[in-house]
XYZ file of C-alpha atoms in Angstrom:
538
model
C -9.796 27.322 -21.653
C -8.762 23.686 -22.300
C -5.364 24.437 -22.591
C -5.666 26.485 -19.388
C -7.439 23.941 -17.215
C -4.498 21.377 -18.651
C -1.444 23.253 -17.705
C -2.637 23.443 -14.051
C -3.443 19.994 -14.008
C 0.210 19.321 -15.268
C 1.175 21.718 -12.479
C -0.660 20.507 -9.541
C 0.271 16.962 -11.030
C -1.639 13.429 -11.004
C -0.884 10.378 -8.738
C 1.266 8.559 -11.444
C 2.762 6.512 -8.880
C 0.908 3.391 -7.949
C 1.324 2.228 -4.612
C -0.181 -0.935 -5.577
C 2.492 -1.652 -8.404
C 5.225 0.200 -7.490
C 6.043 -2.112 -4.408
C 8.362 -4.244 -6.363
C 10.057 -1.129 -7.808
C 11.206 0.273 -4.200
C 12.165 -3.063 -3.093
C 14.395 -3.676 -6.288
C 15.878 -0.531 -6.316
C 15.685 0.327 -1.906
C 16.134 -3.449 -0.430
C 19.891 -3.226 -0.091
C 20.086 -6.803 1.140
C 17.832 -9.066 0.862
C 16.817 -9.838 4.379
C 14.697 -6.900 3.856
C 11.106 -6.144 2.268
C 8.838 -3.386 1.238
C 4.880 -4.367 1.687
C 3.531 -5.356 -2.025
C 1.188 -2.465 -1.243
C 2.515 0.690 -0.041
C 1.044 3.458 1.448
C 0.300 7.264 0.899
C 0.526 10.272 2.749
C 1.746 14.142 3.060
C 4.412 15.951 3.542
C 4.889 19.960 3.737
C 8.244 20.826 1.849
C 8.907 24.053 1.459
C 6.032 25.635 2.077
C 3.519 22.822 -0.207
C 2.561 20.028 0.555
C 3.578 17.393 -1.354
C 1.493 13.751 -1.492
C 3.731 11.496 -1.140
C 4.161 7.332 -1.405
C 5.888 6.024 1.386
C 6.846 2.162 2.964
C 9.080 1.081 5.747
C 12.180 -1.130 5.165
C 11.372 -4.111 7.187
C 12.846 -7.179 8.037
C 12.312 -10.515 6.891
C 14.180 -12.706 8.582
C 17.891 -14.170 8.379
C 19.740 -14.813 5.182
C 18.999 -18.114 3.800
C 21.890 -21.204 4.951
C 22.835 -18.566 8.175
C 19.859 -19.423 10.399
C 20.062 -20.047 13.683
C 18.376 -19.547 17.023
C 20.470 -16.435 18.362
C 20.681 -14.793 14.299
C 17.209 -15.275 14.094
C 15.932 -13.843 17.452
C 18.607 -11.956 18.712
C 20.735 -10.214 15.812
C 18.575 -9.800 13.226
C 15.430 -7.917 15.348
C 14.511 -5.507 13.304
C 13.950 -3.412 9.784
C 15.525 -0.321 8.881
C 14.806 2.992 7.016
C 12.189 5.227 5.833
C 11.699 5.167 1.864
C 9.434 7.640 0.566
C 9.047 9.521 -2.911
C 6.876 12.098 -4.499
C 3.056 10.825 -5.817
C 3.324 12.865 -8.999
C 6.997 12.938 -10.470
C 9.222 10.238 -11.843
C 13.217 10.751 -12.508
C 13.192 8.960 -16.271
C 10.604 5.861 -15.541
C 11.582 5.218 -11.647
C 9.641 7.445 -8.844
C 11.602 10.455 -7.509
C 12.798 9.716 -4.055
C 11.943 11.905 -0.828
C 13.976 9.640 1.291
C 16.213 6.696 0.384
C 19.168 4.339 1.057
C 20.781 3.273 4.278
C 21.514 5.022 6.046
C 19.772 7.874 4.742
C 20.944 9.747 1.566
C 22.328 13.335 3.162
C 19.865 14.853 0.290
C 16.813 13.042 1.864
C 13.902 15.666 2.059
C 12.206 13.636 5.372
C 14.492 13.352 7.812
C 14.284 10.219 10.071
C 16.414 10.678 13.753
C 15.290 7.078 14.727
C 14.925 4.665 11.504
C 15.170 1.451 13.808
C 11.589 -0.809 13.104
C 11.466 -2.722 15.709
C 7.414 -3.161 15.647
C 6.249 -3.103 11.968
C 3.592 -5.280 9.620
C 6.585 -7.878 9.142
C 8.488 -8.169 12.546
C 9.212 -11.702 14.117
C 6.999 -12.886 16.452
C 9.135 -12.181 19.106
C 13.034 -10.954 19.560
C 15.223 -11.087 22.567
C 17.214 -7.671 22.789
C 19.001 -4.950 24.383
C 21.047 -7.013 26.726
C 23.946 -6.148 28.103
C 26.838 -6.151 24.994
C 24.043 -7.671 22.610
C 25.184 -6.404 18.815
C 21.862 -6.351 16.718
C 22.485 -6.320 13.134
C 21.247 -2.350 12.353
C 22.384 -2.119 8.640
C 25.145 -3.504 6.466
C 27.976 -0.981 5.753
C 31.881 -0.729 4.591
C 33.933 -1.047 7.771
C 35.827 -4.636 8.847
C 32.729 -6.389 10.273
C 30.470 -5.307 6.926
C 27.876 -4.351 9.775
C 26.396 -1.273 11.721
C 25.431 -3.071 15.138
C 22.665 -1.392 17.585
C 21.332 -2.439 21.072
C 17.726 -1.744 21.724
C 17.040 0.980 24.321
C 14.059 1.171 24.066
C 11.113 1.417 26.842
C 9.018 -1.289 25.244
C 9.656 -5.085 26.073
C 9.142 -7.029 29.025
C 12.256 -8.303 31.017
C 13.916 -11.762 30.180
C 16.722 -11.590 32.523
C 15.503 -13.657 35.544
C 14.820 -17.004 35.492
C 11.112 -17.143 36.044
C 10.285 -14.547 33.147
C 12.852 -17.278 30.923
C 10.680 -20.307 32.080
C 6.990 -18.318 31.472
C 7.897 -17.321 27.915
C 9.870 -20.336 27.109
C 6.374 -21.720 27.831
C 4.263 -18.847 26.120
C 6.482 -18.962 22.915
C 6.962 -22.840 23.101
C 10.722 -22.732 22.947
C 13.213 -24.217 25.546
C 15.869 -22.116 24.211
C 14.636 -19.159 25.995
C 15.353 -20.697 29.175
C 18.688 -22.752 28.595
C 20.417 -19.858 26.274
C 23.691 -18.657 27.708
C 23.531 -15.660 25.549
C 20.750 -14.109 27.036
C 22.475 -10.968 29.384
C 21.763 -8.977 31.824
C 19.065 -6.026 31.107
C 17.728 -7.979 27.961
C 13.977 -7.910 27.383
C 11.953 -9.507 24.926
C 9.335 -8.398 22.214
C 6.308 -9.770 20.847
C 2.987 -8.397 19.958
C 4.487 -6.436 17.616
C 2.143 -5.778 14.323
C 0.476 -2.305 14.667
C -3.632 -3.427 14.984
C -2.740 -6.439 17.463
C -1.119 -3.773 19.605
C -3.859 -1.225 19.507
C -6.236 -4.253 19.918
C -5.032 -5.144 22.782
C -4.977 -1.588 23.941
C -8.647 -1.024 23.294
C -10.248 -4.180 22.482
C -14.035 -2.551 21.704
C -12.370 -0.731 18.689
C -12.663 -2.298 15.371
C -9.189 -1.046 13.487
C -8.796 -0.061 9.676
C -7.229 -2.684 7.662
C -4.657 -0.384 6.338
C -2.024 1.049 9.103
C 0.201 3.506 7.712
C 3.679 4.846 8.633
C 4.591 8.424 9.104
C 7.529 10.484 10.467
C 6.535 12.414 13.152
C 9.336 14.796 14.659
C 11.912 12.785 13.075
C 10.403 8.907 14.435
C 8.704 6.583 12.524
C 4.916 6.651 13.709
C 2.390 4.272 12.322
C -1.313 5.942 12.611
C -4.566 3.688 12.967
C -7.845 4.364 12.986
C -10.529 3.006 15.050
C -14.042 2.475 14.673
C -17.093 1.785 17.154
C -19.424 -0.281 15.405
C -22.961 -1.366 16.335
C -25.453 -3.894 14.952
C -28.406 -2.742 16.804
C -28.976 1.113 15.849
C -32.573 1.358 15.603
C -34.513 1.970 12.470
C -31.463 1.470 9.938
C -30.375 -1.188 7.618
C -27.616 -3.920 8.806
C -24.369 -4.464 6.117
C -21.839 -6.882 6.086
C -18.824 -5.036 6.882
C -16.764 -7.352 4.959
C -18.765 -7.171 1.995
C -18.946 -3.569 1.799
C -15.080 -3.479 2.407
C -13.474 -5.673 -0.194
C -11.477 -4.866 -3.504
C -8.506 -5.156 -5.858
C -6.800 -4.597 -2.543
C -8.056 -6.277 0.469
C -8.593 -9.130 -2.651
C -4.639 -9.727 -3.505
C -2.815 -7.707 -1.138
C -1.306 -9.424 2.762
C -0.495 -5.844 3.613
C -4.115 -5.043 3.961
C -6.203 -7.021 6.291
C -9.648 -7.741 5.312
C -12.449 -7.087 7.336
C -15.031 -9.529 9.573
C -18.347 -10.562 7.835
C -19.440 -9.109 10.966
C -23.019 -7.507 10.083
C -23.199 -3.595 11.083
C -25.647 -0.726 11.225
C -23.236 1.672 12.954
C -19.776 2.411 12.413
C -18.054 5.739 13.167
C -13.824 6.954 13.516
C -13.836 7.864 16.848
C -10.221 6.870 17.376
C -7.390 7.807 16.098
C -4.158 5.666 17.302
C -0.876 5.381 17.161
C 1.906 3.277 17.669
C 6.115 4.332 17.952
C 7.626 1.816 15.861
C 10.680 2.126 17.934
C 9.527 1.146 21.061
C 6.128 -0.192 20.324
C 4.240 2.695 22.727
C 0.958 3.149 21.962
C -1.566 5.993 22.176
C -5.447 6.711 21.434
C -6.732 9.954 20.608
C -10.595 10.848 20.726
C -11.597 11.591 16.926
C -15.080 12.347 17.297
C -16.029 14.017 20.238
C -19.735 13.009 19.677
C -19.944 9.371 19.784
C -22.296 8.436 22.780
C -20.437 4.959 22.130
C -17.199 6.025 22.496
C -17.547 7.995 25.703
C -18.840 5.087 27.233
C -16.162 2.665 26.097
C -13.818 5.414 27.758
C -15.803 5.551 30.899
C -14.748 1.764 31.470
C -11.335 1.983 29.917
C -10.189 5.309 32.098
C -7.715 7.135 30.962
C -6.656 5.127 28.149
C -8.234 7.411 25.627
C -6.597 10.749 25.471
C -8.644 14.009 24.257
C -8.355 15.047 21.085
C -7.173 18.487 22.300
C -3.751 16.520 23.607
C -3.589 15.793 19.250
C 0.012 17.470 18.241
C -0.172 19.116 15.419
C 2.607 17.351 13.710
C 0.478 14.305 13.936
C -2.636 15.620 13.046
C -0.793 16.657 9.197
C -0.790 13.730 8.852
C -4.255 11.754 9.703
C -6.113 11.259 6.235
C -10.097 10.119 6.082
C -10.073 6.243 6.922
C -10.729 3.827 3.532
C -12.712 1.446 4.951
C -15.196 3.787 6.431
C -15.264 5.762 3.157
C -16.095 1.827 1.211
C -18.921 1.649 3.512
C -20.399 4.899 3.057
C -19.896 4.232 -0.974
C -21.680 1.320 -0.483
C -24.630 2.268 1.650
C -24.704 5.659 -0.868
C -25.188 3.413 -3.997
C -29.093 2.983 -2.804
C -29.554 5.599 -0.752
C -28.884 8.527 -2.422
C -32.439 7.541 -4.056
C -34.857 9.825 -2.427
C -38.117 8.995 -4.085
C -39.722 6.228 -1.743
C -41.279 4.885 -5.383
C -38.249 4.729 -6.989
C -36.069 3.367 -4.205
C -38.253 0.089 -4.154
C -38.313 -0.352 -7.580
C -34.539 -0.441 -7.405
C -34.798 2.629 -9.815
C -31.052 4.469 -10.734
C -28.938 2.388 -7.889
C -25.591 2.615 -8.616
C -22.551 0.107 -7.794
C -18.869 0.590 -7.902
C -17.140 -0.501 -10.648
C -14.668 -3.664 -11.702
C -10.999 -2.938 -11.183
C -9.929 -2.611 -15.239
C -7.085 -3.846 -13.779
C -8.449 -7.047 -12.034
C -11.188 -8.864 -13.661
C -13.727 -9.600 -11.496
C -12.360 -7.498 -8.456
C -13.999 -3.847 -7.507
C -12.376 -1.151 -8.100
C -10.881 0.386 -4.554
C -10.953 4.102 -3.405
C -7.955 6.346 -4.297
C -5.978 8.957 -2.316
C -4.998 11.600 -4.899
C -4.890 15.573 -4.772
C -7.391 17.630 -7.105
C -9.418 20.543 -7.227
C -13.016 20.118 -6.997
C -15.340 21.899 -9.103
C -15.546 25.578 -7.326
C -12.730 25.535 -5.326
C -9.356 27.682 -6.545
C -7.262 25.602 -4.165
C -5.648 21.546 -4.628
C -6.796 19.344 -1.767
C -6.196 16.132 -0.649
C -9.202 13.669 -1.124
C -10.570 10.358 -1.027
C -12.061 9.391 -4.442
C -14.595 6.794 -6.007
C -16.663 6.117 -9.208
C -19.784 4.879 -9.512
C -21.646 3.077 -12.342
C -25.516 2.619 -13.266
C -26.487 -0.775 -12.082
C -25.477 -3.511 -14.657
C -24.433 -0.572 -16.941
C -20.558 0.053 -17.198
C -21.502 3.813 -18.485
C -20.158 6.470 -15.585
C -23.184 7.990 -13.116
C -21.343 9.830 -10.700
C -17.693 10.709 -8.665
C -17.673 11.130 -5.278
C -14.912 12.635 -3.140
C -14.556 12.803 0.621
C -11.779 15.315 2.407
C -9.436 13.980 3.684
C -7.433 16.766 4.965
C -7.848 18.058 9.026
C -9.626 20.989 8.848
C -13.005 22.559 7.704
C -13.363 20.351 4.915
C -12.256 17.084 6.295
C -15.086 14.047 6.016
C -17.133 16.759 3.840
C -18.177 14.545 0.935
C -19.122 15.973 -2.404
C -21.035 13.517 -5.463
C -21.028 15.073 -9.264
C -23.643 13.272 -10.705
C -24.451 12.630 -14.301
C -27.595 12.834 -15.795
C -29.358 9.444 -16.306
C -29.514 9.600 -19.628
C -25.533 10.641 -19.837
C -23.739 8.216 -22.085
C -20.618 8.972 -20.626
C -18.053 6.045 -20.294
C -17.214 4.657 -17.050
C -13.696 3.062 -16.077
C -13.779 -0.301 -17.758
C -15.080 1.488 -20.770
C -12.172 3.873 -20.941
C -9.687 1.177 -20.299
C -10.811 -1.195 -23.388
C -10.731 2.506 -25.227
C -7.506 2.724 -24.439
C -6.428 -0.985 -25.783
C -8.293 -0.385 -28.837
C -7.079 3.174 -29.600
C -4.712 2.621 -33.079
C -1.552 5.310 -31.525
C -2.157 4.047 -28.242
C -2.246 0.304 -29.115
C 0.681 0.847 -31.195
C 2.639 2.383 -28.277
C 1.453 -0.012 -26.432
C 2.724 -2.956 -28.597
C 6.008 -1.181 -28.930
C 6.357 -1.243 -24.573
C 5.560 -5.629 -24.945
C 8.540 -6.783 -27.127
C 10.522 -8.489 -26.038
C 8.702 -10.797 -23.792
C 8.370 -7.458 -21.675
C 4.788 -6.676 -20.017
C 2.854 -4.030 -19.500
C 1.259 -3.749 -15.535
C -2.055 -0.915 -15.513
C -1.180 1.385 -13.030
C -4.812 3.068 -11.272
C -7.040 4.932 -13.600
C -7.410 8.086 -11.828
C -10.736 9.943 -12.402
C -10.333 13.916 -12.314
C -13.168 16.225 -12.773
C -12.074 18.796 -15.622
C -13.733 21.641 -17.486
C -17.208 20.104 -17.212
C -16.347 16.417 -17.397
C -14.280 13.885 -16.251
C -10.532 13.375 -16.777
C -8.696 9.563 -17.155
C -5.319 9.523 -16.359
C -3.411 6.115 -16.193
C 0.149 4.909 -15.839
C 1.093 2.270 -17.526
C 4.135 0.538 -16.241
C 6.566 -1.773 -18.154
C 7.950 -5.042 -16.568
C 10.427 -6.890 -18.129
C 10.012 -10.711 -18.813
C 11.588 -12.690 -15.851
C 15.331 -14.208 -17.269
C 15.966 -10.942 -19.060
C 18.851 -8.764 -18.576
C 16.518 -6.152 -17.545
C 15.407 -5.544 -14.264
C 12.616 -7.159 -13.535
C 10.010 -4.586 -11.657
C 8.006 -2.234 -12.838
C 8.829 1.072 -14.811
C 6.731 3.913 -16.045
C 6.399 3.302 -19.784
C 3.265 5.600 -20.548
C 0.809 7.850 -19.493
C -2.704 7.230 -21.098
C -5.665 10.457 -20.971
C -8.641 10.295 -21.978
C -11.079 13.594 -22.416
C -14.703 12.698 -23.506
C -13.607 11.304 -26.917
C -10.256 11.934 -26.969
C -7.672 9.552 -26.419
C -3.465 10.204 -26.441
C -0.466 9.706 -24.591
C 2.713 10.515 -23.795
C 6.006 9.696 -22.014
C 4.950 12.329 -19.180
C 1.743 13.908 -17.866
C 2.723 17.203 -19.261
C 3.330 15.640 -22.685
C 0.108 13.513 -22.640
C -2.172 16.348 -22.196
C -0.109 18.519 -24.044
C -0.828 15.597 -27.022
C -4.597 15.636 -26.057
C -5.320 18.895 -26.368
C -2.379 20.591 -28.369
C -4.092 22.843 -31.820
C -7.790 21.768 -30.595
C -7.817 23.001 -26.767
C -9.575 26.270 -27.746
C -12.400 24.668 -29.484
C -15.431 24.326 -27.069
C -15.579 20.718 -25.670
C -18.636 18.813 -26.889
C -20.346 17.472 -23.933
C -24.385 16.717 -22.917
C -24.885 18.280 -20.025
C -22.127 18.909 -16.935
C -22.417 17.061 -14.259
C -24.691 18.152 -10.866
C -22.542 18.838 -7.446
C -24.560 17.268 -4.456
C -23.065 17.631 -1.009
């Protein structure tokens, strides 16, 4: 049965590929140049390729300003304007220790399984503050190639922009922007316009100011144009009868903790928060749209009653786009965190502070919590993989594992469902910085280990993934191998091992195939040895 449950994991696959390390990877291997960057953290999402859907890791190719010793004021705001590309690769696979592209290169690799008709990024996490473009013979820099010039030039023509061809729009944003060279530049043409407010959550802020937005935009293609997707929250502190949280509090992790791509929440205090937006914004031509999420929210339909027309319904959703919205993360932190107390339902109990919970420390960042992964599984009583929205939980002040929730995250009948397997209280079973120091500690493992950091080379923890399996719970972790910096090697990160851990037993492997196949290979028929299985709640 083991050995059953263990070849359809290796078939449905684990999310060996970290967006959180691999960021240095695509940028080594996808920058091209370097006036270009990749976010350190990059993002996942789905894709349906021949018939499955794949999970997939994907970042955008942005721009990051001039090459050093060739600044200058037209280079910097009117030929280099914008990023370029779509990079994307599969969330399970690796080709030898680098992730397996979906998309790559520039311009795109003809084998490219997402196909992007309009890569341009001319509103992204990293665009200047403002550009001056599309004017009348303007060559912006598109992407470096072979011919004479060693350039692919582009003029925008795009509907976004305000015009910067007359004199009086020259002198108000030479004012706005602080800079007289808006008004005394010759090479400012006829039909030019100008761009600013270009991240993703200032332009949906300033679109719907009453929404609070998700830290975490995230890019998609959408009918062949790059599309980030947003989603927006109405939040209230004064919902009668229930309990105030800081929404900053109940937000930060490993992520929000170390990472610029993800913005960090308010301290704002909240008793009220729901998605009842979904936006989006053309990265192209910076257009943006709303989309009512939840139909229900009393506050929402009001906000819309003032802002007319602004909001569209969510019957105008295309379905295209709609593959592609996933359960927000900082909604799902808050529930986690309100769910850590109140899934107590003995009034006695609840005020003695009797089996709370709390979510773990990041093994991989001491002193950091542990943030919520995308990954597809299988829950317990389901024959089909979906794509979720996972956490752990520990006992208060006890590192031992009490319980895994899961939240779906695909559109449909099971999206924002949440399931919790819960352990018995008296379980002994080993939560995640448990298993980590296992895995240190673990003679093969620690050998292999030691054998990945000579050479002044490191070893980076990729995210220990928690699967529910046969009765129990599942580790899987990457472990990635970054050469010391002065080497020969390359220095970013490549997959070195994968680490597994079933109840007791501990192995590896170059591969998840090979891992499990070394966890359970001669023993997988003998029945596991386990207290009790966990409890399903919904």
């Amino acid at each position: 049965r083991l050995q059953a449950e263990a070849a359809q994991i290796s078939r449905d696959g684990a999310r060996l590929v970290d967006p959180n390390v691999v960021g240095e990877t695509f940028q080594q291997l996808q920058r091209i140049r370097p006036f270009y960057r990749f976010p350190d953290t990059l993002d996942v999402d789905r894709y349906q390729l021949n018939g499955q859907t794949e999970t997939a890791i994907v970042a955008l190719r942005e721009l990051s300003g001039a090459p050093a010793g060739q600044q200058s004021w037209i280079r910097d705001r009117m030929v280099y304007t914008h990023g370029y590309g779509f990079v994307s690769s599969f969330a399970d696979r690796f080709n030898g220790n680098v992730p397996e592209w979906l998309s790559r290169d520039m311009p795109q690799a003809p084998d490219s399984k997402i196909k992007v008709t309009r890569p341009q990024i001319y509103f992204g996490e990293r665009s200047p503050s403002y550009s001056v473009v599309g004017g009348q013979g303007q060559q912006e820099l598109d992407y470096p190639d072979n011919s004479p010039t060693g350039q692919k030039n582009t003029t925008y023509q795009g509907s976004g922009g305000v015009p910067i061809d007359g004199f009086f729009n020259k002198l108000l944003f030479a004012t706005k922007f602080q800079d007289r060279n808006l008004l005394l530049s010759g090479a400012i043409n006829d039909g030019a316009k100008i761009l600013y407010d270009r991240e993703p959550r200032e332009r949906v802020q300033r679109a719907a100011p009453w929404l609070t937005l998700d830290g975490d935009p995230y890019p998609s293609v959408i009918n062949g144009r790059i599309t980030w997707i947003l989603d927006g929250y109405t939040t209230s502190n004064a919902y009668p009868y229930s309990e105030r949280t800081s929404l900053g509090d109940a937000t930060r992790d490993t992520i929000t903790d170390t990472r610029s791509a993800v913005a960090r929440q308010t301290n704002d205090r909240v008793n009220y928060i729901r998605n009842s937006v979904k936006a989006t914004v053309d990265a192209y031509d910076g257009t943006v749209k709303l989309y009512q999420w939840d139909e229900n929210d009393p506050i929402a339909k009001t906000w819309m009653k003032v802002f007319k027309g602004t909001v569209e319904p969510r019957s105008a959703i295309p379905p295209e786009l709609m593959a592609h919205f996933r359960y927000p993360q900082d909604l799902f932190k808050v529930q986690r965190h309100i769910l850590a107390r109140y899934h107590v339902t003995d009034a006695a109990a609840f005020y003695n502070g009797e089996g709370f919970w709390e979510v773990p420390e990041d093994p991989g960042a001491k002193g950091r919590i542990q943030p919520p992964y995308y990954q597809s599984l299988r829950m317990p009583g389901t024959n089909a993989e979906d794509f979720n929205l996972t956490t752990v939980f520990n006992p208060r002040n006890n590192p031992n594992l009490a319980a895994f929730m899961a939240v779906g995250s695909t559109p449909g009948r099971n999206y924002g469902q949440i399931q919790i397997l819960q352990l018995p209280r008296n379980s002994t079973a080993q939560g995640p910085g448990q298993v980590q120091n296992s895995f240190e500690t673990d003679p093969q493992v620690k050998n292999e280990l030691f054998a990945l950091r000579q050479g002044g080379t490191r070893t980076v923890n990729g995210n220990l993934l928690t699967i529910p399996f046969a009765g129990s719970m599942l580790y899987v972790e990457p472990m990635y191998a970054l050469a010391a910096a002065g080497t020969e090697q390359q220095p970013y990160p490549l997959l070195g091992k994968v680490l597994v851990r079933y109840e007791n037993r501990i192995s590896s492997g170059n591969n998840l195939p090979e891992a499990l196949t070394n966890l359970f290979g001669g023993t997988a028929g003998e029945p596991p040895t386990q207290e009790q299985p966990p409890q399903e709640g919904q």
